[in-house]
């Protein structure tokens, strides 16, 4: 097996494959001639498809380059299905290999051929050798097969290359076969990568791990400014050397501790251009139909607050959005980003109330810092950190270090980040609490926007917005129910309003909210006459229950007979 697979991994792969061959594929190890062969027409078709994927004749897998003179090795090239499309055997020993199924058209899929080098190289994506008794079928126990996957510029499997020889060779020969197919596989993929990026500057970046005595190599393609736009590792095990991670978007000349060799029009790595941030630009006006436009229609000073917040975000000033719990700080933050086309899939959002935030926050801030220097597609890096008042002491220390350092070098950033914080407390309460240290609080609150409670806004507009945001179908509110909703003081703000509306819709008919559908805590004593109250309550109860008299009587706490008398006295009729 490959030197990069430990013995435990080897045994696990072999054992798993042999178990599948016997239990899942129902194969018998004593079968004498197990390998199936396809018709010539099908082989020609598969060969043409392979050549098309490989960009024509592949010199890296040519028999003259891989088979030593007077060797007794067979060379097999398969497609991605494990079908042999080319088979080369030394003169005079062709029949010996053909008896083992090492011929064009042979099917080496595990489901047919059991445990073998070709199938395992395709499944594991590794360079490996299957020897003797590791094969499933007894008739292959005298063979040693070294196989390597052949992949294209995007790491998609398109075939394999295999050297097959006698098991009774010197250990050095087995190791040599594995090195030969590994080198051929790497050269094959390198050519396809360079062909795919023929109009780009391509090269290799190498690093050495002295402890493992290994060299790691990655192919890279750069644009005309030297920014890496694509990279492809050439090792096939699970190793993840840090120097080779996160290369996309970085400038080739900025890579440290890596040996770089380029191929293309540039002799030396191009220097990174110094980018200067653009002057802040704001949309001329807020779109009334956008989220921010609908929010400021609620009044309560929100139009002034929104304009102020827009300017601060445009100038990349860290912004703290606070207010009583449920006032919608998170929604307001998203609306600000949407207003300036900053709400992208790359926006990072973290909730400080969740466990493990300090680790996630450290990674997010590191990513934010990197994207500020090496922006992707000119998209400004953005972070929303919710519920900052619940940050742990460790997370507070991480955030303080970042804000302190970023304030010092913000002018040198190619794209300064947009950082928004939200808190579920008013500003005075944040100042008086001891949850956030003073030195961090004023770094967080370099600018503050405090959202007004629902009682200071136009309640009807807030109700309409909450319904539009939270319900798929239009919900009608009866006039007397609207009086109750707009007259309520809403201590839980928008959050409580949504809960009340959802409860009313579920308990009513799903289309119209009536007084009888509202929770009892909202129903204050009324000055109306008993008769007027009875008439309104009766109509609401019948409407909410789709004129099911039994259910309406239960809602009002009356008997069915009493309800029928009321219906008759009021002259009410079931709607058509």
XYZ file of C-alpha atoms in Angstrom, residues 47-576:
530
model
C -11.489 5.302 -25.252
C -12.668 8.317 -27.282
C -14.378 9.801 -24.245
C -11.238 9.327 -22.113
C -9.038 10.993 -24.753
C -11.478 13.886 -24.924
C -11.276 14.347 -21.139
C -7.477 13.964 -21.190
C -7.037 16.500 -23.998
C -5.743 13.963 -26.540
C -2.938 11.419 -26.306
C -1.459 11.546 -22.808
C 2.332 11.296 -22.965
C 2.468 10.925 -19.153
C 0.874 7.451 -19.369
C 2.601 6.295 -22.551
C 3.937 2.737 -22.322
C 7.406 3.715 -23.573
C 7.806 6.096 -20.654
C 6.450 3.754 -17.978
C 7.464 0.223 -18.982
C 11.201 -0.481 -18.655
C 12.776 -2.481 -21.468
C 12.565 -6.229 -20.985
C 10.247 -5.736 -18.013
C 7.556 -8.247 -17.134
C 4.983 -5.707 -16.065
C 1.582 -5.069 -17.646
C 0.338 -1.469 -17.977
C -3.417 -0.847 -17.702
C -5.308 2.393 -18.287
C -8.984 2.459 -17.271
C -11.786 5.012 -17.450
C -13.690 6.280 -14.405
C -15.855 3.120 -14.373
C -12.864 0.790 -14.041
C -13.078 -0.438 -17.657
C -9.664 -1.122 -19.252
C -9.374 1.025 -22.391
C -5.656 0.348 -23.008
C -3.538 -2.645 -22.043
C 0.188 -3.036 -22.765
C 2.087 -6.251 -21.980
C 5.729 -7.076 -22.808
C 6.305 -9.126 -25.905
C 6.104 -12.859 -25.342
C 4.109 -12.744 -22.087
C 0.823 -11.315 -23.375
C -1.039 -14.605 -22.964
C 0.117 -14.896 -19.355
C -1.544 -11.570 -18.451
C -4.597 -12.147 -20.652
C -5.469 -15.283 -18.681
C -5.856 -13.057 -15.617
C -8.194 -10.639 -17.416
C -5.533 -7.957 -17.923
C -6.822 -6.992 -21.384
C -8.791 -4.212 -23.112
C -12.452 -4.191 -22.163
C -11.917 -5.943 -18.822
C -14.216 -4.743 -16.021
C -12.329 -4.063 -12.763
C -15.226 -2.535 -10.862
C -15.296 -3.953 -7.320
C -18.839 -5.251 -7.841
C -17.458 -7.657 -10.467
C -13.732 -7.985 -9.802
C -13.803 -7.877 -5.990
C -10.941 -6.300 -4.027
C -8.290 -5.047 -6.466
C -5.940 -2.100 -6.977
C -7.957 -0.310 -9.671
C -11.233 -0.316 -7.745
C -9.575 0.752 -4.492
C -7.634 3.586 -6.152
C -10.919 4.906 -7.610
C -12.778 4.632 -4.291
C -10.071 6.055 -2.032
C -8.536 8.597 -4.437
C -5.111 7.361 -3.289
C -2.050 5.815 -4.907
C -1.823 2.291 -3.539
C -0.661 -1.287 -4.115
C -2.766 -4.422 -3.621
C -0.617 -7.525 -3.244
C -1.231 -11.245 -3.318
C -3.824 -12.398 -0.804
C -5.209 -8.881 -0.430
C -7.046 -9.515 -3.717
C -10.494 -11.034 -3.227
C -10.194 -13.722 -5.905
C -7.771 -16.598 -5.323
C -6.698 -16.547 -8.992
C -5.044 -13.118 -8.465
C -3.010 -14.048 -5.367
C 0.210 -14.235 -7.436
C -0.134 -10.620 -8.662
C 0.919 -7.252 -7.296
C -1.027 -4.212 -8.646
C 0.084 -0.591 -8.115
C -2.691 1.859 -9.091
C -3.094 5.631 -9.165
C -6.204 7.703 -9.936
C -6.110 10.048 -12.955
C -7.939 13.300 -12.261
C -8.616 16.469 -14.233
C -8.010 20.148 -13.447
C -10.973 20.224 -11.029
C -9.951 16.990 -9.267
C -12.688 14.942 -10.985
C -11.829 11.271 -11.493
C -11.504 10.327 -15.174
C -9.596 7.033 -14.910
C -6.693 5.107 -13.390
C -3.206 3.915 -14.331
C -1.914 0.559 -13.052
C 1.267 -1.504 -13.215
C 0.726 -5.232 -12.676
C 3.553 -7.697 -11.995
C 4.383 -10.839 -10.105
C 4.000 -10.878 -6.349
C 7.419 -12.549 -6.015
C 9.458 -9.470 -6.924
C 11.886 -7.682 -4.698
C 10.321 -5.123 -2.303
C 12.290 -2.388 -4.082
C 10.471 -3.175 -7.330
C 7.046 -2.902 -5.688
C 8.017 0.501 -4.245
C 9.337 1.594 -7.644
C 6.050 0.682 -9.382
C 4.133 2.790 -6.888
C 6.484 5.749 -7.417
C 6.139 5.431 -11.206
C 2.316 5.549 -11.225
C 2.272 8.337 -8.602
C 4.589 10.484 -10.726
C 2.596 9.754 -13.889
C -0.668 10.674 -12.141
C 0.782 13.950 -10.849
C 2.235 14.921 -14.256
C -1.061 14.042 -15.948
C -3.064 16.311 -13.644
C -0.486 19.105 -13.880
C -0.803 19.179 -17.672
C -4.608 19.287 -17.519
C -4.485 22.086 -14.926
C -2.153 24.180 -17.090
C -4.230 23.528 -20.204
C -7.404 24.526 -18.365
C -5.745 27.792 -17.237
C -3.785 28.325 -20.473
C -4.563 32.062 -20.477
C -3.419 32.517 -16.877
C -0.103 32.628 -15.065
C 0.360 29.162 -13.530
C 2.931 27.739 -11.179
C 3.759 25.509 -8.255
C 4.133 26.343 -4.587
C 6.102 23.904 -2.457
C 6.727 23.440 1.244
C 8.680 20.859 3.212
C 7.665 19.104 6.416
C 10.915 18.099 8.112
C 9.183 15.976 10.765
C 7.397 13.815 8.177
C 10.211 14.170 5.620
C 7.646 15.172 2.990
C 7.331 17.808 0.301
C 3.876 19.255 -0.363
C 3.145 20.712 -3.792
C 0.168 22.791 -4.943
C -0.628 24.032 -8.444
C -1.840 27.630 -8.652
C -3.316 29.861 -11.359
C -3.147 33.653 -11.023
C -4.765 36.590 -12.753
C -2.717 39.355 -14.365
C -2.247 41.096 -11.001
C -0.813 37.982 -9.355
C -3.936 37.104 -7.328
C -4.466 33.345 -6.979
C -7.801 32.420 -8.537
C -7.470 28.628 -8.462
C -5.301 26.087 -6.656
C -5.017 22.300 -6.659
C -3.032 20.158 -4.170
C -1.028 17.318 -5.718
C -0.876 15.030 -2.668
C -3.648 12.499 -2.180
C -3.809 11.759 1.533
C -5.577 13.655 4.316
C -2.628 15.942 5.171
C -3.547 19.645 5.535
C -0.335 21.736 5.718
C -1.320 25.216 6.891
C 0.893 26.965 4.317
C -1.263 25.523 1.516
C -4.668 26.462 3.011
C -6.766 29.464 1.947
C -4.660 30.361 -1.107
C -7.554 31.673 -3.226
C -7.670 35.481 -3.226
C -4.098 35.895 -1.943
C -1.304 37.586 -3.869
C 1.363 35.170 -5.048
C 4.125 37.526 -3.944
C 2.737 37.586 -0.373
C 3.065 33.846 0.241
C 5.598 33.153 2.977
C 7.602 29.992 3.746
C 6.777 28.594 0.297
C 9.000 27.958 -2.692
C 7.315 29.410 -5.787
C 7.992 28.500 -9.406
C 5.961 30.206 -12.114
C 5.240 29.409 -15.708
C 3.873 32.103 -17.992
C 4.566 35.662 -19.134
C 5.962 36.801 -15.767
C 9.536 36.012 -14.764
C 9.054 37.004 -11.114
C 5.868 37.084 -9.035
C 4.008 40.352 -9.713
C 3.852 42.769 -6.816
C 0.536 43.293 -5.109
C -1.174 46.493 -6.142
C -1.882 48.987 -3.394
C -5.632 49.398 -3.258
C -7.195 52.505 -1.822
C -10.713 52.289 -0.470
C -13.333 54.097 -2.498
C -15.066 57.114 -1.053
C -18.264 56.184 0.784
C -21.281 56.092 -1.493
C -24.908 56.073 -0.375
C -28.035 55.344 -2.408
C -29.807 58.643 -3.069
C -32.870 57.608 -1.083
C -34.241 54.677 0.863
C -36.422 52.343 -1.194
C -39.881 52.426 0.395
C -40.564 48.816 -0.597
C -37.285 47.508 0.842
C -36.973 46.241 4.416
C -35.454 49.502 5.703
C -38.149 51.540 3.964
C -40.916 49.513 5.618
C -39.240 49.834 9.018
C -38.883 53.617 8.952
C -42.571 53.872 7.994
C -43.284 52.771 11.573
C -42.211 56.241 12.747
C -41.069 56.839 16.312
C -37.924 58.648 15.126
C -36.815 55.700 12.950
C -36.425 57.808 9.754
C -33.801 60.009 11.437
C -32.069 57.024 13.048
C -31.957 55.149 9.738
C -30.333 58.043 7.845
C -27.738 58.417 10.576
C -26.997 54.678 10.611
C -26.693 54.547 6.787
C -23.930 57.175 6.830
C -22.047 55.403 9.605
C -22.184 52.064 7.767
C -21.033 53.734 4.532
C -17.985 55.117 6.393
C -17.344 51.673 7.956
C -17.712 52.888 11.541
C -18.489 50.028 14.000
C -22.154 50.450 14.935
C -23.988 49.255 18.041
C -27.756 48.801 17.502
C -29.480 48.516 20.863
C -32.930 48.872 22.396
C -35.353 46.968 24.606
C -35.686 43.248 23.900
C -37.816 42.521 20.846
C -37.439 45.920 19.147
C -35.889 44.243 16.072
C -32.187 45.146 16.289
C -31.151 42.143 14.170
C -33.669 42.973 11.449
C -32.573 46.611 11.455
C -28.923 45.513 10.997
C -29.822 43.307 8.022
C -31.914 46.108 6.524
C -28.935 48.510 6.689
C -26.716 46.010 4.823
C -29.428 45.325 2.236
C -29.815 49.086 1.667
C -26.145 49.346 0.578
C -25.911 45.954 -1.192
C -23.675 44.618 1.573
C -25.871 41.661 2.596
C -24.077 38.916 0.638
C -23.473 35.167 1.211
C -20.070 36.188 2.637
C -21.684 38.122 5.507
C -20.669 36.500 8.812
C -23.350 36.324 11.516
C -22.650 35.146 15.072
C -24.869 34.997 18.161
C -22.955 35.667 21.380
C -25.666 33.839 23.336
C -24.537 30.498 21.874
C -21.854 28.393 23.537
C -18.383 28.237 21.995
C -18.639 31.776 20.652
C -15.055 32.700 21.556
C -13.640 30.111 19.113
C -16.081 31.027 16.331
C -15.511 34.729 16.969
C -11.707 34.393 16.767
C -12.010 32.592 13.415
C -14.555 35.112 12.103
C -12.375 38.103 13.047
C -9.324 36.478 11.456
C -11.345 35.932 8.268
C -12.612 39.529 8.426
C -9.064 40.845 8.738
C -7.810 38.717 5.846
C -10.692 39.681 3.521
C -10.062 43.357 4.307
C -6.561 43.011 2.831
C -7.444 40.486 0.113
C -11.043 41.174 -0.892
C -12.938 38.701 -3.050
C -14.773 40.260 -6.027
C -14.566 43.692 -4.344
C -17.102 42.580 -1.720
C -16.688 44.376 1.603
C -16.218 41.885 4.493
C -19.142 42.119 6.898
C -19.830 40.853 10.429
C -23.025 40.976 12.508
C -22.479 40.012 16.160
C -25.802 39.644 17.969
C -26.506 39.867 21.716
C -23.109 41.348 22.612
C -24.245 41.808 26.208
C -23.997 38.004 26.645
C -20.351 37.660 25.480
C -18.166 35.493 27.710
C -15.008 36.963 29.262
C -12.841 35.038 26.765
C -14.863 36.294 23.795
C -14.747 39.852 25.176
C -10.933 39.689 25.267
C -10.787 38.416 21.667
C -13.113 41.175 20.454
C -11.313 43.927 22.370
C -7.960 42.982 20.827
C -9.461 43.036 17.339
C -11.258 46.381 17.738
C -8.206 47.984 19.312
C -5.877 46.901 16.504
C -8.336 47.528 13.665
C -8.908 51.112 14.836
C -5.182 51.770 14.473
C -4.732 50.432 10.911
C -8.192 50.890 9.353
C -6.815 53.460 6.901
C -4.461 50.926 5.306
C -7.148 48.368 4.524
C -8.097 47.776 0.891
C -11.708 47.198 1.967
C -12.385 48.229 5.594
C -14.901 45.819 7.145
C -18.498 46.567 8.105
C -19.033 45.572 11.755
C -22.488 45.723 13.339
C -23.306 44.784 16.938
C -26.780 44.273 18.381
C -27.913 44.245 22.019
C -31.272 43.488 23.613
C -30.982 46.262 26.177
C -31.335 50.088 26.052
C -28.092 52.087 26.097
C -28.522 53.373 29.667
C -28.918 49.821 30.922
C -25.799 48.687 29.018
C -23.850 51.528 30.633
C -25.121 50.802 34.139
C -24.651 47.014 33.948
C -21.280 45.447 34.647
C -21.649 42.744 31.999
C -19.453 44.542 29.467
C -16.209 46.172 30.717
C -16.072 49.923 30.096
C -13.012 49.778 27.832
C -14.778 47.245 25.565
C -18.183 48.931 25.746
C -16.900 52.170 24.235
C -14.982 50.269 21.548
C -18.233 48.499 20.659
C -20.194 51.707 20.867
C -18.066 53.928 18.637
C -21.498 54.848 17.314
C -24.863 53.936 18.852
C -28.367 53.649 17.393
C -31.098 52.970 19.951
C -34.356 51.691 18.488
C -37.616 52.997 19.995
C -40.114 50.585 21.597
C -43.309 49.685 19.753
C -45.392 52.020 21.958
C -43.523 54.995 20.441
C -44.224 53.886 16.865
C -47.325 53.786 14.689
C -48.756 50.505 15.974
C -50.939 49.823 12.905
C -47.897 50.024 10.616
C -45.900 47.774 12.933
C -48.763 45.228 12.883
C -48.895 45.352 9.085
C -45.106 44.853 8.841
C -45.067 41.935 11.281
C -47.886 40.225 9.367
C -46.146 40.782 6.001
C -42.832 39.460 7.373
C -44.197 36.425 9.191
C -47.292 35.105 7.401
C -47.545 33.674 3.901
C -51.173 34.725 3.388
C -52.890 38.063 4.013
C -54.459 38.318 7.479
C -57.411 40.639 8.098
C -57.896 42.237 11.517
C -61.434 43.082 12.645
C -61.962 46.704 13.656
C -62.644 45.983 17.325
C -59.647 43.599 17.455
C -57.469 46.326 15.911
C -58.595 48.693 18.687
C -57.426 46.174 21.270
C -54.081 45.544 19.529
C -53.245 49.228 19.033
C -54.289 50.064 22.591
C -52.068 47.425 24.183
C -48.726 48.598 25.652
C -46.583 45.731 24.148
C -43.871 45.259 26.812
C -42.314 42.520 24.621
C -42.313 44.786 21.520
C -42.280 43.171 18.036
C -41.398 39.768 19.482
C -44.518 39.711 21.676
C -46.623 41.124 18.834
C -45.665 38.245 16.544
C -46.483 35.709 19.277
C -49.935 37.260 19.850
C -50.769 37.415 16.132
C -49.637 33.826 15.576
C -51.781 32.632 18.511
C -54.809 34.553 17.221
C -54.460 33.138 13.699
C -54.133 29.572 15.010
C -57.088 29.918 17.401
C -59.263 31.707 14.843
C -60.213 30.777 11.306
C -56.777 31.498 9.849
C -57.986 34.414 7.707
C -59.339 37.043 10.079
C -58.396 37.998 13.620
C -61.358 38.818 15.863
C -61.482 39.940 19.493
C -62.417 36.435 20.643
C -59.186 35.119 19.063
C -56.924 37.374 21.143
C -55.272 36.253 24.412
C -57.196 37.250 27.533
C -54.374 39.498 28.839
C -54.987 41.950 25.978
C -58.701 42.388 26.702
C -59.069 45.379 29.049
C -62.488 46.229 30.639
C -64.742 48.140 28.204
C -67.257 50.955 28.588
C -69.592 49.517 25.927
C -73.136 48.546 26.760
C -73.911 44.918 27.462
C -76.002 44.636 24.315
C -73.323 46.122 22.050
C -70.686 43.863 23.613
C -72.896 40.815 23.161
C -73.541 41.640 19.486
C -69.818 42.175 18.711
C -68.721 39.128 20.670
C -71.385 36.972 19.061
C -70.404 38.013 15.524
C -66.686 37.491 16.263
C -67.193 34.063 17.806
C -69.320 32.848 14.887
C -66.844 34.255 12.355
C -63.830 32.692 14.089
C -65.485 29.243 14.191
C -66.893 29.383 10.644
C -70.401 29.422 12.151
C -69.961 26.282 14.208
C -72.486 27.176 16.928
C -71.189 24.590 19.412
C -67.617 25.908 19.204
C -68.807 29.540 19.323
C -70.862 28.816 22.475
C -67.764 27.258 24.062
C -65.712 30.379 23.188
C -68.264 32.668 24.867
C -68.890 30.363 27.837
C -72.606 30.015 27.005
C -74.900 27.119 26.191
C -75.786 26.256 22.589
C -79.476 27.102 23.293
C -78.525 30.572 24.591
C -76.420 31.198 21.517
C -79.249 30.176 19.181
C -81.596 32.620 20.974
C -79.024 35.419 20.542
C -78.629 34.618 16.845
C -82.389 34.768 16.351
C -82.784 37.996 18.349
C -79.996 39.696 16.373
C -81.397 38.445 13.071
C -78.018 36.947 12.070
C -77.766 34.485 9.183
C -75.057 32.085 8.147
C -73.097 33.621 5.204
C -73.367 31.851 1.869
